[in-house]
Amino acid sequence: EVQVVESGGGLVKPGGSLGLSCAASGFTFSSHTMNWVRQAPGKGLEWVSSISSSSTYIYYADSVKGRFTISRDNAKNSLYLQMNSLRAEDTAVYYCARVRFEDGHYIRDDLWGQGTLVTVSS
Amino acid sequence: IQLTQSPSSLSASVGDRVTITCRASQGISSYLAWYQQKPGKAPKLLIYAASTLQSGVPSRFSGSGSGADFTLTISSLQPEDFATYYCQQVNSYPVTFGPGTKVDIK
C-alpha cells in the first residue's frame, strides 16, 4: 500500500525538543521531495518545511527557521523533523506529504499521512 | 505570496452549485492546488495545476483560473462534500495555503 505514516508526537514543555518521523512505503521514497505541513487546533494549514529527494534543497517557513531541522534517510524510507526551542504556538497536528513535480516544477502534494499531534504546554 | 479565499464559509443544500474563489497577492501562473479536509482527517488533493482533476476525484469538482484569480466549483453538492476547502500556491517558496472555506449544510 502506498502510504506515509507519521509518529513521534506528544506533550513537551515550552523550550523543549521533540523529533518526528515519517515512514514511507509502497513508492520510491528516494525519488520524491517531501514536506512537513502543520495545522494548529481549529486553524488552517501551514507549510513548515521541504526537503528535496537527495537533501540538496531544504526550505523552511520563517516561523520555524533556526529552530526546526528537516532531514531524511532514503535507505530507511524515512523523513524526520527535529523541533527545538518549542513554543506554545507550535502546538499542531504535523503532517508529512509527498510532493509531485511536473516539468521540473512543484505541482502538488498528493499523498498525506494521518498526522501526529504535538502539544507544547507546561 | 498571500492567498485569500472567499467566502470564508457558506451554507448550501445537496444538489446546489458551489463556487469558492482564491486570490493570490501576485501572479502564480497556474501553480495552484485545491484540497478538501474533513474534521480529524488529512487534507485530500482535489485539483492541481489550477484545473487538473486528481485521479479518483469525482467530476463534479472542477477548477479554473490563472495568474492571480482562481475558482473551485462543485457542480452538484453531495452529502460527502461538506468539508473545508483550501487553496495552495506552489509557484514559489514559501508554499502558502489560503485560510479555508467551510461548506456546511443549510
mmCIF file of N, CA, C and O in Angstrom, chain A residues 48-91:
data_model
loop_
_atom_site.group_PDB
_atom_site.id
_atom_site.type_symbol
_atom_site.label_atom_id
_atom_site.label_comp_id
_atom_site.label_asym_id
_atom_site.label_seq_id
_atom_site.Cartn_x
_atom_site.Cartn_y
_atom_site.Cartn_z
ATOM 1 N N VAL A 48 5.500 23.897 6.627
ATOM 2 C CA VAL A 48 6.587 24.044 7.587
ATOM 3 C C VAL A 48 7.957 23.937 6.911
ATOM 4 O O VAL A 48 8.831 24.787 7.120
ATOM 5 N N SER A 49 8.159 22.886 6.121
ATOM 6 C CA SER A 49 9.489 22.643 5.578
ATOM 7 C C SER A 49 9.423 21.667 4.426
ATOM 8 O O SER A 49 8.507 20.832 4.362
ATOM 9 N N SER A 50 10.390 21.770 3.514
ATOM 10 C CA SER A 50 10.522 20.857 2.380
ATOM 11 C C SER A 50 11.968 20.389 2.264
ATOM 12 O O SER A 50 12.900 21.161 2.543
ATOM 13 N N ILE A 51 12.137 19.161 1.795
ATOM 14 C CA ILE A 51 13.468 18.625 1.532
ATOM 15 C C ILE A 51 13.439 17.875 0.205
ATOM 16 O O ILE A 51 12.529 17.070 -0.041
ATOM 17 N N SER A 52 14.400 18.153 -0.655
ATOM 18 C CA SER A 52 14.434 17.506 -1.958
ATOM 19 C C SER A 52 14.877 16.048 -1.825
ATOM 20 O O SER A 52 15.319 15.615 -0.761
ATOM 21 N N SER A 53 14.767 15.325 -2.910
ATOM 22 C CA SER A 53 14.976 13.876 -2.883
ATOM 23 C C SER A 53 16.350 13.465 -2.356
ATOM 24 O O SER A 53 16.465 12.475 -1.642
ATOM 25 N N SER A 54 17.373 14.240 -2.695
ATOM 26 C CA SER A 54 18.718 13.900 -2.243
ATOM 27 C C SER A 54 19.221 14.837 -1.157
ATOM 28 O O SER A 54 20.416 14.891 -0.880
ATOM 29 N N SER A 55 18.293 15.584 -0.563
ATOM 30 C CA SER A 55 18.585 16.528 0.528
ATOM 31 C C SER A 55 19.380 17.746 0.077
ATOM 32 O O SER A 55 19.907 18.482 0.912
ATOM 33 N N THR A 56 19.464 17.955 -1.223
ATOM 34 C CA THR A 56 20.229 19.090 -1.743
ATOM 35 C C THR A 56 19.544 20.418 -1.424
ATOM 36 O O THR A 56 20.204 21.401 -1.097
ATOM 37 N N TYR A 57 18.240 20.433 -1.551
ATOM 38 C CA TYR A 57 17.478 21.671 -1.342
ATOM 39 C C TYR A 57 16.584 21.510 -0.126
ATOM 40 O O TYR A 57 15.808 20.563 -0.022
ATOM 41 N N ILE A 58 16.691 22.454 0.791
ATOM 42 C CA ILE A 58 15.904 22.459 2.018
ATOM 43 C C ILE A 58 15.341 23.849 2.216
ATOM 44 O O ILE A 58 16.049 24.850 2.030
ATOM 45 N N TYR A 59 14.063 23.903 2.575
ATOM 46 C CA TYR A 59 13.387 25.183 2.792
ATOM 47 C C TYR A 59 12.608 25.115 4.106
ATOM 48 O O TYR A 59 12.087 24.055 4.470
ATOM 49 N N TYR A 60 12.501 26.281 4.750
ATOM 50 C CA TYR A 60 11.754 26.384 5.999
ATOM 51 C C TYR A 60 10.839 27.598 5.965
ATOM 52 O O TYR A 60 11.167 28.633 5.383
ATOM 53 N N ALA A 61 9.713 27.479 6.660
ATOM 54 C CA ALA A 61 8.894 28.648 6.938
ATOM 55 C C ALA A 61 9.643 29.545 7.911
ATOM 56 O O ALA A 61 10.400 29.062 8.769
ATOM 57 N N ASP A 62 9.418 30.853 7.797
ATOM 58 C CA ASP A 62 10.095 31.793 8.705
ATOM 59 C C ASP A 62 9.771 31.489 10.163
ATOM 60 O O ASP A 62 10.609 31.696 11.043
ATOM 61 N N SER A 63 8.569 30.977 10.400
ATOM 62 C CA SER A 63 8.118 30.733 11.770
ATOM 63 C C SER A 63 8.917 29.638 12.482
ATOM 64 O O SER A 63 8.870 29.544 13.707
ATOM 65 N N VAL A 64 9.643 28.806 11.728
ATOM 66 C CA VAL A 64 10.386 27.703 12.350
ATOM 67 C C VAL A 64 11.878 27.743 12.030
ATOM 68 O O VAL A 64 12.643 26.940 12.581
ATOM 69 N N LYS A 65 12.278 28.658 11.173
ATOM 70 C CA LYS A 65 13.675 28.719 10.746
ATOM 71 C C LYS A 65 14.590 28.933 11.959
ATOM 72 O O LYS A 65 14.315 29.770 12.814
ATOM 73 N N GLY A 66 15.650 28.138 12.017
ATOM 74 C CA GLY A 66 16.585 28.240 13.138
ATOM 75 C C GLY A 66 16.218 27.373 14.325
ATOM 76 O O GLY A 66 17.029 27.192 15.239
ATOM 77 N N ARG A 67 15.004 26.854 14.339
ATOM 78 C CA ARG A 67 14.557 26.006 15.457
ATOM 79 C C ARG A 67 14.278 24.568 15.005
ATOM 80 O O ARG A 67 14.463 23.632 15.778
ATOM 81 N N PHE A 68 13.790 24.412 13.781
ATOM 82 C CA PHE A 68 13.433 23.086 13.261
ATOM 83 C C PHE A 68 14.460 22.665 12.215
ATOM 84 O O PHE A 68 14.993 23.491 11.478
ATOM 85 N N THR A 69 14.696 21.355 12.133
ATOM 86 C CA THR A 69 15.599 20.796 11.134
ATOM 87 C C THR A 69 14.930 19.607 10.458
ATOM 88 O O THR A 69 14.525 18.648 11.130
ATOM 89 N N ILE A 70 14.805 19.687 9.140
ATOM 90 C CA ILE A 70 14.250 18.584 8.364
ATOM 91 C C ILE A 70 15.401 17.730 7.844
ATOM 92 O O ILE A 70 16.479 18.245 7.524
ATOM 93 N N SER A 71 15.190 16.435 7.786
ATOM 94 C CA SER A 71 16.198 15.532 7.240
ATOM 95 C C SER A 71 15.504 14.284 6.720
ATOM 96 O O SER A 71 14.300 14.084 6.952
ATOM 97 N N ARG A 72 16.261 13.453 6.049
ATOM 98 C CA ARG A 72 15.707 12.210 5.526
ATOM 99 C C ARG A 72 16.782 11.149 5.461
ATOM 100 O O ARG A 72 17.978 11.465 5.389
ATOM 101 N N ASP A 73 16.348 9.900 5.461
ATOM 102 C CA ASP A 73 17.242 8.763 5.275
ATOM 103 C C ASP A 73 16.610 7.898 4.198
ATOM 104 O O ASP A 73 15.650 7.160 4.479
ATOM 105 N N ASN A 74 17.100 8.013 2.983
ATOM 106 C CA ASN A 74 16.488 7.285 1.876
ATOM 107 C C ASN A 74 16.656 5.773 2.013
ATOM 108 O O ASN A 74 15.831 5.004 1.514
ATOM 109 N N ALA A 75 17.707 5.339 2.683
ATOM 110 C CA ALA A 75 17.909 3.903 2.893
ATOM 111 C C ALA A 75 16.845 3.323 3.814
ATOM 112 O O ALA A 75 16.520 2.137 3.736
ATOM 113 N N LYS A 76 16.310 4.164 4.682
ATOM 114 C CA LYS A 76 15.265 3.731 5.620
ATOM 115 C C LYS A 76 13.877 4.204 5.211
ATOM 116 O O LYS A 76 12.914 4.018 5.966
ATOM 117 N N ASN A 77 13.766 4.840 4.051
ATOM 118 C CA ASN A 77 12.470 5.359 3.585
ATOM 119 C C ASN A 77 11.803 6.227 4.650
ATOM 120 O O ASN A 77 10.597 6.103 4.912
ATOM 121 N N SER A 78 12.583 7.099 5.233
ATOM 122 C CA SER A 78 12.080 7.887 6.349
ATOM 123 C C SER A 78 12.423 9.362 6.245
ATOM 124 O O SER A 78 13.495 9.741 5.775
ATOM 125 N N LEU A 79 11.483 10.167 6.706
ATOM 126 C CA LEU A 79 11.590 11.620 6.782
ATOM 127 C C LEU A 79 11.543 12.010 8.256
ATOM 128 O O LEU A 79 10.841 11.361 9.045
ATOM 129 N N TYR A 80 12.272 13.060 8.609
ATOM 130 C CA TYR A 80 12.341 13.466 10.005
ATOM 131 C C TYR A 80 12.132 14.968 10.143
ATOM 132 O O TYR A 80 12.376 15.745 9.218
ATOM 133 N N LEU A 81 11.693 15.366 11.340
ATOM 134 C CA LEU A 81 11.634 16.776 11.704
ATOM 135 C C LEU A 81 12.086 16.891 13.155
ATOM 136 O O LEU A 81 11.401 16.412 14.054
ATOM 137 N N GLN A 82 13.244 17.508 13.354
ATOM 138 C CA GLN A 82 13.742 17.773 14.698
ATOM 139 C C GLN A 82 13.300 19.175 15.092
ATOM 140 O O GLN A 82 13.621 20.140 14.403
ATOM 141 N N MET A 83 12.559 19.256 16.193
ATOM 142 C CA MET A 83 11.986 20.527 16.639
ATOM 143 C C MET A 83 12.609 20.913 17.976
ATOM 144 O O MET A 83 12.467 20.178 18.959
ATOM 145 N N ASN A 84 13.287 22.042 17.987
ATOM 146 C CA ASN A 84 13.922 22.557 19.203
ATOM 147 C C ASN A 84 13.292 23.885 19.604
ATOM 148 O O ASN A 84 12.575 24.512 18.814
ATOM 149 N N SER A 85 13.567 24.306 20.821
ATOM 150 C CA SER A 85 13.064 25.588 21.331
ATOM 151 C C SER A 85 11.575 25.732 21.060
ATOM 152 O O SER A 85 11.103 26.758 20.547
ATOM 153 N N LEU A 86 10.826 24.707 21.397
ATOM 154 C CA LEU A 86 9.397 24.695 21.079
ATOM 155 C C LEU A 86 8.634 25.749 21.852
ATOM 156 O O LEU A 86 8.950 26.068 23.009
ATOM 157 N N ARG A 87 7.607 26.275 21.189
ATOM 158 C CA ARG A 87 6.741 27.315 21.741
ATOM 159 C C ARG A 87 5.309 26.820 21.739
ATOM 160 O O ARG A 87 4.956 25.902 20.990
ATOM 161 N N ALA A 88 4.486 27.496 22.529
ATOM 162 C CA ALA A 88 3.063 27.118 22.568
ATOM 163 C C ALA A 88 2.444 27.175 21.179
ATOM 164 O O ALA A 88 1.592 26.344 20.826
ATOM 165 N N GLU A 89 2.872 28.134 20.378
ATOM 166 C CA GLU A 89 2.297 28.298 19.038
ATOM 167 C C GLU A 89 2.736 27.213 18.058
ATOM 168 O O GLU A 89 2.257 27.170 16.925
ATOM 169 N N ASP A 90 3.628 26.325 18.469
ATOM 170 C CA ASP A 90 3.987 25.170 17.641
ATOM 171 C C ASP A 90 3.020 24.006 17.844
ATOM 172 O O ASP A 90 3.133 22.987 17.146
ATOM 173 N N THR A 91 2.111 24.148 18.800
ATOM 174 C CA THR A 91 1.105 23.109 19.024
ATOM 175 C C THR A 91 0.274 22.916 17.765
ATOM 176 O O THR A 91 -0.339 23.869 17.264
#
